[in-house]
Amino acid sequence: MIDGALNILVGLLLLSGAFFCLVASIGLLRLPDLYTRMHAASKAGTVGSGMALVAMAIHSANVGDAARAMAGVIFFILTAPVSAHLLAKAAHDMGYPLWRNSVRDDKKASDEGKDENSH
Amino acid sequence: MSEFGAGFLDQAALIALYMLSASFLLTVLRVIIGPTLPDRILSLDMLVSIVIGFIAVIGIRSGFALYVDIAIALGLVGFLATVAFARFVMMRGHVGDDTKADEIEQERTS
C-alpha cells in the first residue's frame, strides 16, 4: 500500500521534472536574447534536474543513497545561479546587446554612475 | 494499489525519458544556431542539467543507485566548464573588435 503511493509520488515527480526541462528548452529556443534565455535555462533547468534527483532520493532503498541525491540537489541549487550570473556579467561587460525592444539596462546605468564617481 | 503504482512508475519514467529527449534535441538546436558564443555556452550548461535528469530517470528505472555519484560529478564538471567559458568570454575582449562584429549584426537582425 505505502509502496504503491511512493511509486506514484516518484512517477509524478519524474513527469513534472521532465516537463520543467521541456519548458526550459522551449524557452531557450524561443526567447529573443541571451539574458532572457538565461532566465529560462538557469531557473527551469535547475528545477527539472532537481525534481528528478528528489524522485531518485525517494525511490532509493537506503539512507546513504537518498542523502547523496539530496546533496546533489543542494549542490545544483547553489551552483546554477553562480554560473549564470558569471556568464551574464561577462557577456554584458563585453558588450553583447540586449534585445532591441528592451526598455531598461540597470547594470549599464550603474556602471556609468560608478565611472562618474571615480573621476 | 501497489501493482498500479509499479506500472504507473514504469510508464511515467518512459514518458519522462521521451520528454527529456525532446528537450535535449531543442537545446542542441540552440547550440547549433547560436548566434553568439554566450548563447552556445548557456545551451551547453542546459545540456548538462538535462543529462542529469536523464541519469536520474535511468537510475530509477534500472535500480542502480550508483548513478547518483555520476550525476554529482557531471554537475561539478558542468559548473567548472561554465565558469571557465565565462572567463574565456571576458578574455576574448570587447564586442567592438572585428572578429565579433558580424556575430552581433546577425543577433540584431534575427
PDB file of C-alpha atoms in Angstrom:
ATOM      1  CA  MET A   1       0.000   0.000   0.000  1.00  0.00           C
ATOM      2  CA  ILE A   2       2.601   2.547   1.097  1.00  0.00           C
ATOM      3  CA  ASP A   3       4.877   1.190  -1.654  1.00  0.00           C
ATOM      4  CA  GLY A   4       2.279   1.959  -4.299  1.00  0.00           C
ATOM      5  CA  ALA A   5       1.770   5.503  -3.011  1.00  0.00           C
ATOM      6  CA  LEU A   6       5.534   6.116  -3.028  1.00  0.00           C
ATOM      7  CA  ASN A   7       5.778   4.778  -6.589  1.00  0.00           C
ATOM      8  CA  ILE A   8       3.020   7.138  -7.716  1.00  0.00           C
ATOM      9  CA  LEU A   9       4.773  10.079  -5.989  1.00  0.00           C
ATOM     10  CA  VAL A  10       8.081   9.200  -7.697  1.00  0.00           C
ATOM     11  CA  GLY A  11       6.339   8.936 -11.078  1.00  0.00           C
ATOM     12  CA  LEU A  12       4.658  12.316 -10.648  1.00  0.00           C
ATOM     13  CA  LEU A  13       7.982  13.931  -9.640  1.00  0.00           C
ATOM     14  CA  LEU A  14       9.666  12.456 -12.725  1.00  0.00           C
ATOM     15  CA  LEU A  15       6.904  13.705 -15.017  1.00  0.00           C
ATOM     16  CA  SER A  16       6.933  17.236 -13.601  1.00  0.00           C
ATOM     17  CA  GLY A  17      10.728  17.390 -13.698  1.00  0.00           C
ATOM     18  CA  ALA A  18      10.783  16.352 -17.347  1.00  0.00           C
ATOM     19  CA  PHE A  19       8.021  18.890 -18.045  1.00  0.00           C
ATOM     20  CA  PHE A  20      10.121  21.680 -16.482  1.00  0.00           C
ATOM     21  CA  CYS A  21      13.120  20.621 -18.594  1.00  0.00           C
ATOM     22  CA  LEU A  22      10.952  20.734 -21.722  1.00  0.00           C
ATOM     23  CA  VAL A  23       9.639  24.207 -20.834  1.00  0.00           C
ATOM     24  CA  ALA A  24      13.206  25.404 -20.199  1.00  0.00           C
ATOM     25  CA  SER A  25      14.424  24.180 -23.576  1.00  0.00           C
ATOM     26  CA  ILE A  26      11.439  25.714 -25.390  1.00  0.00           C
ATOM     27  CA  GLY A  27      12.241  28.995 -23.638  1.00  0.00           C
ATOM     28  CA  LEU A  28      15.896  28.628 -24.625  1.00  0.00           C
ATOM     29  CA  LEU A  29      14.834  28.251 -28.244  1.00  0.00           C
ATOM     30  CA  ARG A  30      12.110  30.899 -28.427  1.00  0.00           C
ATOM     31  CA  LEU A  31      13.218  33.824 -26.239  1.00  0.00           C
ATOM     32  CA  PRO A  32      14.797  36.780 -28.048  1.00  0.00           C
ATOM     33  CA  ASP A  33      18.207  37.441 -26.436  1.00  0.00           C
ATOM     34  CA  LEU A  34      20.897  35.915 -24.237  1.00  0.00           C
ATOM     35  CA  TYR A  35      19.687  37.401 -20.965  1.00  0.00           C
ATOM     36  CA  THR A  36      16.077  36.208 -21.272  1.00  0.00           C
ATOM     37  CA  ARG A  37      17.262  32.775 -22.406  1.00  0.00           C
ATOM     38  CA  MET A  38      19.461  32.624 -19.326  1.00  0.00           C
ATOM     39  CA  HIS A  39      16.355  33.244 -17.212  1.00  0.00           C
ATOM     40  CA  ALA A  40      14.645  30.167 -18.716  1.00  0.00           C
ATOM     41  CA  ALA A  41      17.673  27.878 -18.644  1.00  0.00           C
ATOM     42  CA  SER A  42      19.008  28.557 -15.161  1.00  0.00           C
ATOM     43  CA  LYS A  43      15.679  28.502 -13.290  1.00  0.00           C
ATOM     44  CA  ALA A  44      13.548  25.908 -15.048  1.00  0.00           C
ATOM     45  CA  GLY A  45      16.528  23.716 -15.919  1.00  0.00           C
ATOM     46  CA  THR A  46      17.632  23.532 -12.283  1.00  0.00           C
ATOM     47  CA  VAL A  47      14.112  22.680 -11.120  1.00  0.00           C
ATOM     48  CA  GLY A  48      13.853  19.977 -13.798  1.00  0.00           C
ATOM     49  CA  SER A  49      17.014  18.098 -12.858  1.00  0.00           C
ATOM     50  CA  GLY A  50      16.415  18.773  -9.151  1.00  0.00           C
ATOM     51  CA  MET A  51      12.976  17.147  -9.238  1.00  0.00           C
ATOM     52  CA  ALA A  52      14.387  14.078 -10.976  1.00  0.00           C
ATOM     53  CA  LEU A  53      17.076  13.795  -8.273  1.00  0.00           C
ATOM     54  CA  VAL A  54      14.477  14.191  -5.495  1.00  0.00           C
ATOM     55  CA  ALA A  55      12.487  11.382  -7.126  1.00  0.00           C
ATOM     56  CA  MET A  56      15.643   9.243  -7.086  1.00  0.00           C
ATOM     57  CA  ALA A  57      16.165  10.060  -3.379  1.00  0.00           C
ATOM     58  CA  ILE A  58      12.607   8.955  -2.524  1.00  0.00           C
ATOM     59  CA  HIS A  59      12.911   5.818  -4.654  1.00  0.00           C
ATOM     60  CA  SER A  60      16.284   4.695  -3.269  1.00  0.00           C
ATOM     61  CA  ALA A  61      16.300   1.922  -0.715  1.00  0.00           C
ATOM     62  CA  ASN A  62      18.747   3.187   1.932  1.00  0.00           C
ATOM     63  CA  VAL A  63      19.531   6.465   3.672  1.00  0.00           C
ATOM     64  CA  GLY A  64      23.012   6.892   2.179  1.00  0.00           C
ATOM     65  CA  ASP A  65      21.805   6.991  -1.422  1.00  0.00           C
ATOM     66  CA  ALA A  66      18.975   9.361  -0.509  1.00  0.00           C
ATOM     67  CA  ALA A  67      21.422  11.668   1.295  1.00  0.00           C
ATOM     68  CA  ARG A  68      23.747  11.709  -1.709  1.00  0.00           C
ATOM     69  CA  ALA A  69      20.882  12.540  -4.057  1.00  0.00           C
ATOM     70  CA  MET A  70      19.736  15.387  -1.799  1.00  0.00           C
ATOM     71  CA  ALA A  71      23.351  16.633  -1.589  1.00  0.00           C
ATOM     72  CA  GLY A  72      23.358  16.720  -5.389  1.00  0.00           C
ATOM     73  CA  VAL A  73      20.159  18.784  -5.402  1.00  0.00           C
ATOM     74  CA  ILE A  74      21.655  21.282  -2.923  1.00  0.00           C
ATOM     75  CA  PHE A  75      24.838  21.455  -4.981  1.00  0.00           C
ATOM     76  CA  PHE A  76      22.924  22.313  -8.175  1.00  0.00           C
ATOM     77  CA  ILE A  77      20.784  24.898  -6.393  1.00  0.00           C
ATOM     78  CA  LEU A  78      23.977  26.561  -5.137  1.00  0.00           C
ATOM     79  CA  THR A  79      25.974  26.482  -8.380  1.00  0.00           C
ATOM     80  CA  ALA A  80      23.422  27.188 -11.123  1.00  0.00           C
ATOM     81  CA  PRO A  81      22.818  30.864 -10.203  1.00  0.00           C
ATOM     82  CA  VAL A  82      26.570  31.431  -9.792  1.00  0.00           C
ATOM     83  CA  SER A  83      27.431  30.165 -13.262  1.00  0.00           C
ATOM     84  CA  ALA A  84      24.502  32.015 -14.863  1.00  0.00           C
ATOM     85  CA  HIS A  85      25.490  35.235 -13.123  1.00  0.00           C
ATOM     86  CA  LEU A  86      29.135  34.896 -14.182  1.00  0.00           C
ATOM     87  CA  LEU A  87      28.170  34.277 -17.801  1.00  0.00           C
ATOM     88  CA  ALA A  88      25.670  37.159 -17.867  1.00  0.00           C
ATOM     89  CA  LYS A  89      28.187  39.552 -16.288  1.00  0.00           C
ATOM     90  CA  ALA A  90      30.924  38.542 -18.724  1.00  0.00           C
ATOM     91  CA  ALA A  91      28.608  38.888 -21.730  1.00  0.00           C
ATOM     92  CA  HIS A  92      27.238  42.245 -20.555  1.00  0.00           C
ATOM     93  CA  ASP A  93      30.688  43.665 -19.803  1.00  0.00           C
ATOM     94  CA  MET A  94      31.906  42.602 -23.238  1.00  0.00           C
ATOM     95  CA  GLY A  95      29.045  44.465 -24.863  1.00  0.00           C
ATOM     96  CA  TYR A  96      26.727  41.739 -26.098  1.00  0.00           C
ATOM     97  CA  PRO A  97      23.489  43.637 -26.785  1.00  0.00           C
ATOM     98  CA  LEU A  98      20.105  43.259 -25.134  1.00  0.00           C
ATOM     99  CA  TRP A  99      17.018  42.590 -27.201  1.00  0.00           C
ATOM    100  CA  ARG A 100      16.249  45.689 -29.280  1.00  0.00           C
ATOM    101  CA  ASN A 101      12.820  46.104 -27.597  1.00  0.00           C
ATOM    102  CA  SER A 102      14.303  46.111 -24.077  1.00  0.00           C
ATOM    103  CA  VAL A 103      13.482  49.308 -22.199  1.00  0.00           C
ATOM    104  CA  ARG A 104      15.946  49.283 -19.264  1.00  0.00           C
ATOM    105  CA  ASP A 105      19.578  48.400 -18.674  1.00  0.00           C
ATOM    106  CA  ASP A 106      20.150  48.914 -14.960  1.00  0.00           C
ATOM    107  CA  LYS A 107      23.680  47.482 -14.965  1.00  0.00           C
ATOM    108  CA  LYS A 108      24.817  49.859 -17.693  1.00  0.00           C
ATOM    109  CA  ALA A 109      23.307  52.811 -15.805  1.00  0.00           C
ATOM    110  CA  SER A 110      25.004  51.833 -12.538  1.00  0.00           C
ATOM    111  CA  ASP A 111      28.359  51.269 -14.285  1.00  0.00           C
ATOM    112  CA  GLU A 112      28.198  54.776 -15.773  1.00  0.00           C
ATOM    113  CA  GLY A 113      27.378  56.190 -12.329  1.00  0.00           C
ATOM    114  CA  LYS A 114      30.466  54.460 -10.944  1.00  0.00           C
ATOM    115  CA  ASP A 115      32.648  55.991 -13.663  1.00  0.00           C
ATOM    116  CA  GLU A 116      31.417  59.489 -12.829  1.00  0.00           C
ATOM    117  CA  ASN A 117      32.160  58.974  -9.152  1.00  0.00           C
ATOM    118  CA  SER A 118      35.703  57.739  -9.770  1.00  0.00           C
ATOM    119  CA  HIS A 119      36.694  60.750 -11.926  1.00  0.00           C
TER     120      HIS A 119
ATOM    121  CA  MET B   1      -2.667  -0.287  -5.324  1.00  0.00           C
ATOM    122  CA  SER B   2       0.953  -1.384  -5.261  1.00  0.00           C
ATOM    123  CA  GLU B   3       0.660  -3.105  -8.670  1.00  0.00           C
ATOM    124  CA  PHE B   4      -0.882   0.042 -10.121  1.00  0.00           C
ATOM    125  CA  GLY B   5       1.921   2.093  -8.519  1.00  0.00           C
ATOM    126  CA  ALA B   6       4.656  -0.010 -10.111  1.00  0.00           C
ATOM    127  CA  GLY B   7       3.003   0.161 -13.534  1.00  0.00           C
ATOM    128  CA  PHE B   8       2.456   3.905 -13.207  1.00  0.00           C
ATOM    129  CA  LEU B   9       6.108   4.464 -12.266  1.00  0.00           C
ATOM    130  CA  ASP B  10       7.240   2.446 -15.283  1.00  0.00           C
ATOM    131  CA  GLN B  11       5.054   4.422 -17.694  1.00  0.00           C
ATOM    132  CA  ALA B  12       5.937   7.765 -16.065  1.00  0.00           C
ATOM    133  CA  ALA B  13       9.670   7.045 -16.368  1.00  0.00           C
ATOM    134  CA  LEU B  14       9.185   6.167 -20.054  1.00  0.00           C
ATOM    135  CA  ILE B  15       7.223   9.371 -20.745  1.00  0.00           C
ATOM    136  CA  ALA B  16       9.831  11.395 -18.805  1.00  0.00           C
ATOM    137  CA  LEU B  17      12.562   9.875 -20.995  1.00  0.00           C
ATOM    138  CA  TYR B  18      10.665  10.939 -24.151  1.00  0.00           C
ATOM    139  CA  MET B  19      10.172  14.498 -22.824  1.00  0.00           C
ATOM    140  CA  LEU B  20      13.832  14.776 -21.818  1.00  0.00           C
ATOM    141  CA  SER B  21      14.865  13.565 -25.290  1.00  0.00           C
ATOM    142  CA  ALA B  22      12.702  16.260 -26.898  1.00  0.00           C
ATOM    143  CA  SER B  23      14.194  18.975 -24.685  1.00  0.00           C
ATOM    144  CA  PHE B  24      17.700  17.666 -25.388  1.00  0.00           C
ATOM    145  CA  LEU B  25      17.083  17.981 -29.135  1.00  0.00           C
ATOM    146  CA  LEU B  26      15.669  21.520 -28.780  1.00  0.00           C
ATOM    147  CA  THR B  27      18.703  22.571 -26.727  1.00  0.00           C
ATOM    148  CA  VAL B  28      21.107  21.053 -29.265  1.00  0.00           C
ATOM    149  CA  LEU B  29      19.280  23.100 -31.910  1.00  0.00           C
ATOM    150  CA  ARG B  30      20.050  26.256 -29.909  1.00  0.00           C
ATOM    151  CA  VAL B  31      23.708  25.217 -29.684  1.00  0.00           C
ATOM    152  CA  ILE B  32      23.803  24.894 -33.468  1.00  0.00           C
ATOM    153  CA  ILE B  33      22.025  28.117 -34.425  1.00  0.00           C
ATOM    154  CA  GLY B  34      23.844  30.207 -31.834  1.00  0.00           C
ATOM    155  CA  PRO B  35      24.024  33.045 -32.824  1.00  0.00           C
ATOM    156  CA  THR B  36      26.642  34.250 -30.314  1.00  0.00           C
ATOM    157  CA  LEU B  37      29.223  32.484 -28.176  1.00  0.00           C
ATOM    158  CA  PRO B  38      27.482  33.073 -24.785  1.00  0.00           C
ATOM    159  CA  ASP B  39      24.278  31.557 -26.206  1.00  0.00           C
ATOM    160  CA  ARG B  40      26.169  28.371 -27.037  1.00  0.00           C
ATOM    161  CA  ILE B  41      27.806  28.293 -23.598  1.00  0.00           C
ATOM    162  CA  LEU B  42      24.420  28.689 -21.933  1.00  0.00           C
ATOM    163  CA  SER B  43      22.976  25.884 -24.057  1.00  0.00           C
ATOM    164  CA  LEU B  44      25.843  23.574 -23.103  1.00  0.00           C
ATOM    165  CA  ASP B  45      25.145  24.354 -19.428  1.00  0.00           C
ATOM    166  CA  MET B  46      21.489  23.477 -20.023  1.00  0.00           C
ATOM    167  CA  LEU B  47      22.529  20.223 -21.765  1.00  0.00           C
ATOM    168  CA  VAL B  48      24.389  19.189 -18.608  1.00  0.00           C
ATOM    169  CA  SER B  49      21.313  19.696 -16.441  1.00  0.00           C
ATOM    170  CA  ILE B  50      19.119  17.733 -18.889  1.00  0.00           C
ATOM    171  CA  VAL B  51      21.623  14.883 -18.847  1.00  0.00           C
ATOM    172  CA  ILE B  52      21.494  14.886 -15.034  1.00  0.00           C
ATOM    173  CA  GLY B  53      17.727  14.412 -15.344  1.00  0.00           C
ATOM    174  CA  PHE B  54      18.378  11.528 -17.779  1.00  0.00           C
ATOM    175  CA  ILE B  55      20.771   9.892 -15.315  1.00  0.00           C
ATOM    176  CA  ALA B  56      18.229  10.142 -12.501  1.00  0.00           C
ATOM    177  CA  VAL B  57      15.461   8.570 -14.610  1.00  0.00           C
ATOM    178  CA  ILE B  58      17.763   5.779 -15.811  1.00  0.00           C
ATOM    179  CA  GLY B  59      18.872   5.192 -12.211  1.00  0.00           C
ATOM    180  CA  ILE B  60      15.267   4.811 -11.080  1.00  0.00           C
ATOM    181  CA  ARG B  61      14.360   2.508 -13.985  1.00  0.00           C
ATOM    182  CA  SER B  62      17.381   0.258 -13.585  1.00  0.00           C
ATOM    183  CA  GLY B  63      17.630   0.404  -9.776  1.00  0.00           C
ATOM    184  CA  PHE B  64      21.350   1.246  -9.676  1.00  0.00           C
ATOM    185  CA  ALA B  65      21.762   3.950  -7.009  1.00  0.00           C
ATOM    186  CA  LEU B  66      25.405   4.345  -8.064  1.00  0.00           C
ATOM    187  CA  TYR B  67      24.266   6.681 -10.853  1.00  0.00           C
ATOM    188  CA  VAL B  68      23.809   9.467  -8.250  1.00  0.00           C
ATOM    189  CA  ASP B  69      27.580   9.826  -7.955  1.00  0.00           C
ATOM    190  CA  ILE B  70      27.898  10.164 -11.727  1.00  0.00           C
ATOM    191  CA  ALA B  71      25.233  12.872 -11.711  1.00  0.00           C
ATOM    192  CA  ILE B  72      27.036  14.844  -8.996  1.00  0.00           C
ATOM    193  CA  ALA B  73      30.384  14.537 -10.805  1.00  0.00           C
ATOM    194  CA  LEU B  74      28.782  15.664 -14.071  1.00  0.00           C
ATOM    195  CA  GLY B  75      27.209  18.659 -12.340  1.00  0.00           C
ATOM    196  CA  LEU B  76      30.570  19.675 -10.905  1.00  0.00           C
ATOM    197  CA  VAL B  77      32.242  19.393 -14.320  1.00  0.00           C
ATOM    198  CA  GLY B  78      29.445  21.402 -15.941  1.00  0.00           C
ATOM    199  CA  PHE B  79      29.754  24.171 -13.361  1.00  0.00           C
ATOM    200  CA  LEU B  80      33.522  24.423 -13.745  1.00  0.00           C
ATOM    201  CA  ALA B  81      33.212  24.388 -17.552  1.00  0.00           C
ATOM    202  CA  THR B  82      30.725  27.258 -17.478  1.00  0.00           C
ATOM    203  CA  VAL B  83      32.967  29.283 -15.147  1.00  0.00           C
ATOM    204  CA  ALA B  84      35.948  28.680 -17.436  1.00  0.00           C
ATOM    205  CA  PHE B  85      33.909  29.648 -20.505  1.00  0.00           C
ATOM    206  CA  ALA B  86      32.786  32.858 -18.781  1.00  0.00           C
ATOM    207  CA  ARG B  87      36.451  33.685 -18.153  1.00  0.00           C
ATOM    208  CA  PHE B  88      37.105  32.970 -21.834  1.00  0.00           C
ATOM    209  CA  VAL B  89      34.359  35.380 -22.899  1.00  0.00           C
ATOM    210  CA  MET B  90      35.930  38.033 -20.659  1.00  0.00           C
ATOM    211  CA  MET B  91      39.446  37.372 -22.001  1.00  0.00           C
ATOM    212  CA  ARG B  92      38.333  37.380 -25.631  1.00  0.00           C
ATOM    213  CA  GLY B  93      37.784  41.107 -25.464  1.00  0.00           C
ATOM    214  CA  HIS B  94      35.118  43.633 -26.268  1.00  0.00           C
ATOM    215  CA  VAL B  95      32.446  43.134 -28.900  1.00  0.00           C
ATOM    216  CA  GLY B  96      33.681  46.148 -30.872  1.00  0.00           C
ATOM    217  CA  ASP B  97      36.542  44.030 -32.258  1.00  0.00           C
ATOM    218  CA  ASP B  98      36.357  42.947 -35.883  1.00  0.00           C
ATOM    219  CA  THR B  99      36.115  39.265 -35.080  1.00  0.00           C
ATOM    220  CA  LYS B 100      32.695  39.543 -33.492  1.00  0.00           C
ATOM    221  CA  ALA B 101      31.105  42.375 -35.489  1.00  0.00           C
ATOM    222  CA  ASP B 102      29.299  40.028 -37.894  1.00  0.00           C
ATOM    223  CA  GLU B 103      28.135  37.866 -34.987  1.00  0.00           C
ATOM    224  CA  ILE B 104      26.486  40.851 -33.284  1.00  0.00           C
ATOM    225  CA  GLU B 105      24.994  42.031 -36.575  1.00  0.00           C
ATOM    226  CA  GLN B 106      23.393  38.614 -37.012  1.00  0.00           C
ATOM    227  CA  GLU B 107      21.971  38.871 -33.487  1.00  0.00           C
ATOM    228  CA  ARG B 108      20.486  42.315 -34.227  1.00  0.00           C
ATOM    229  CA  THR B 109      18.772  41.274 -37.454  1.00  0.00           C
ATOM    230  CA  SER B 110      17.432  37.955 -36.229  1.00  0.00           C
TER     231      SER B 110
END
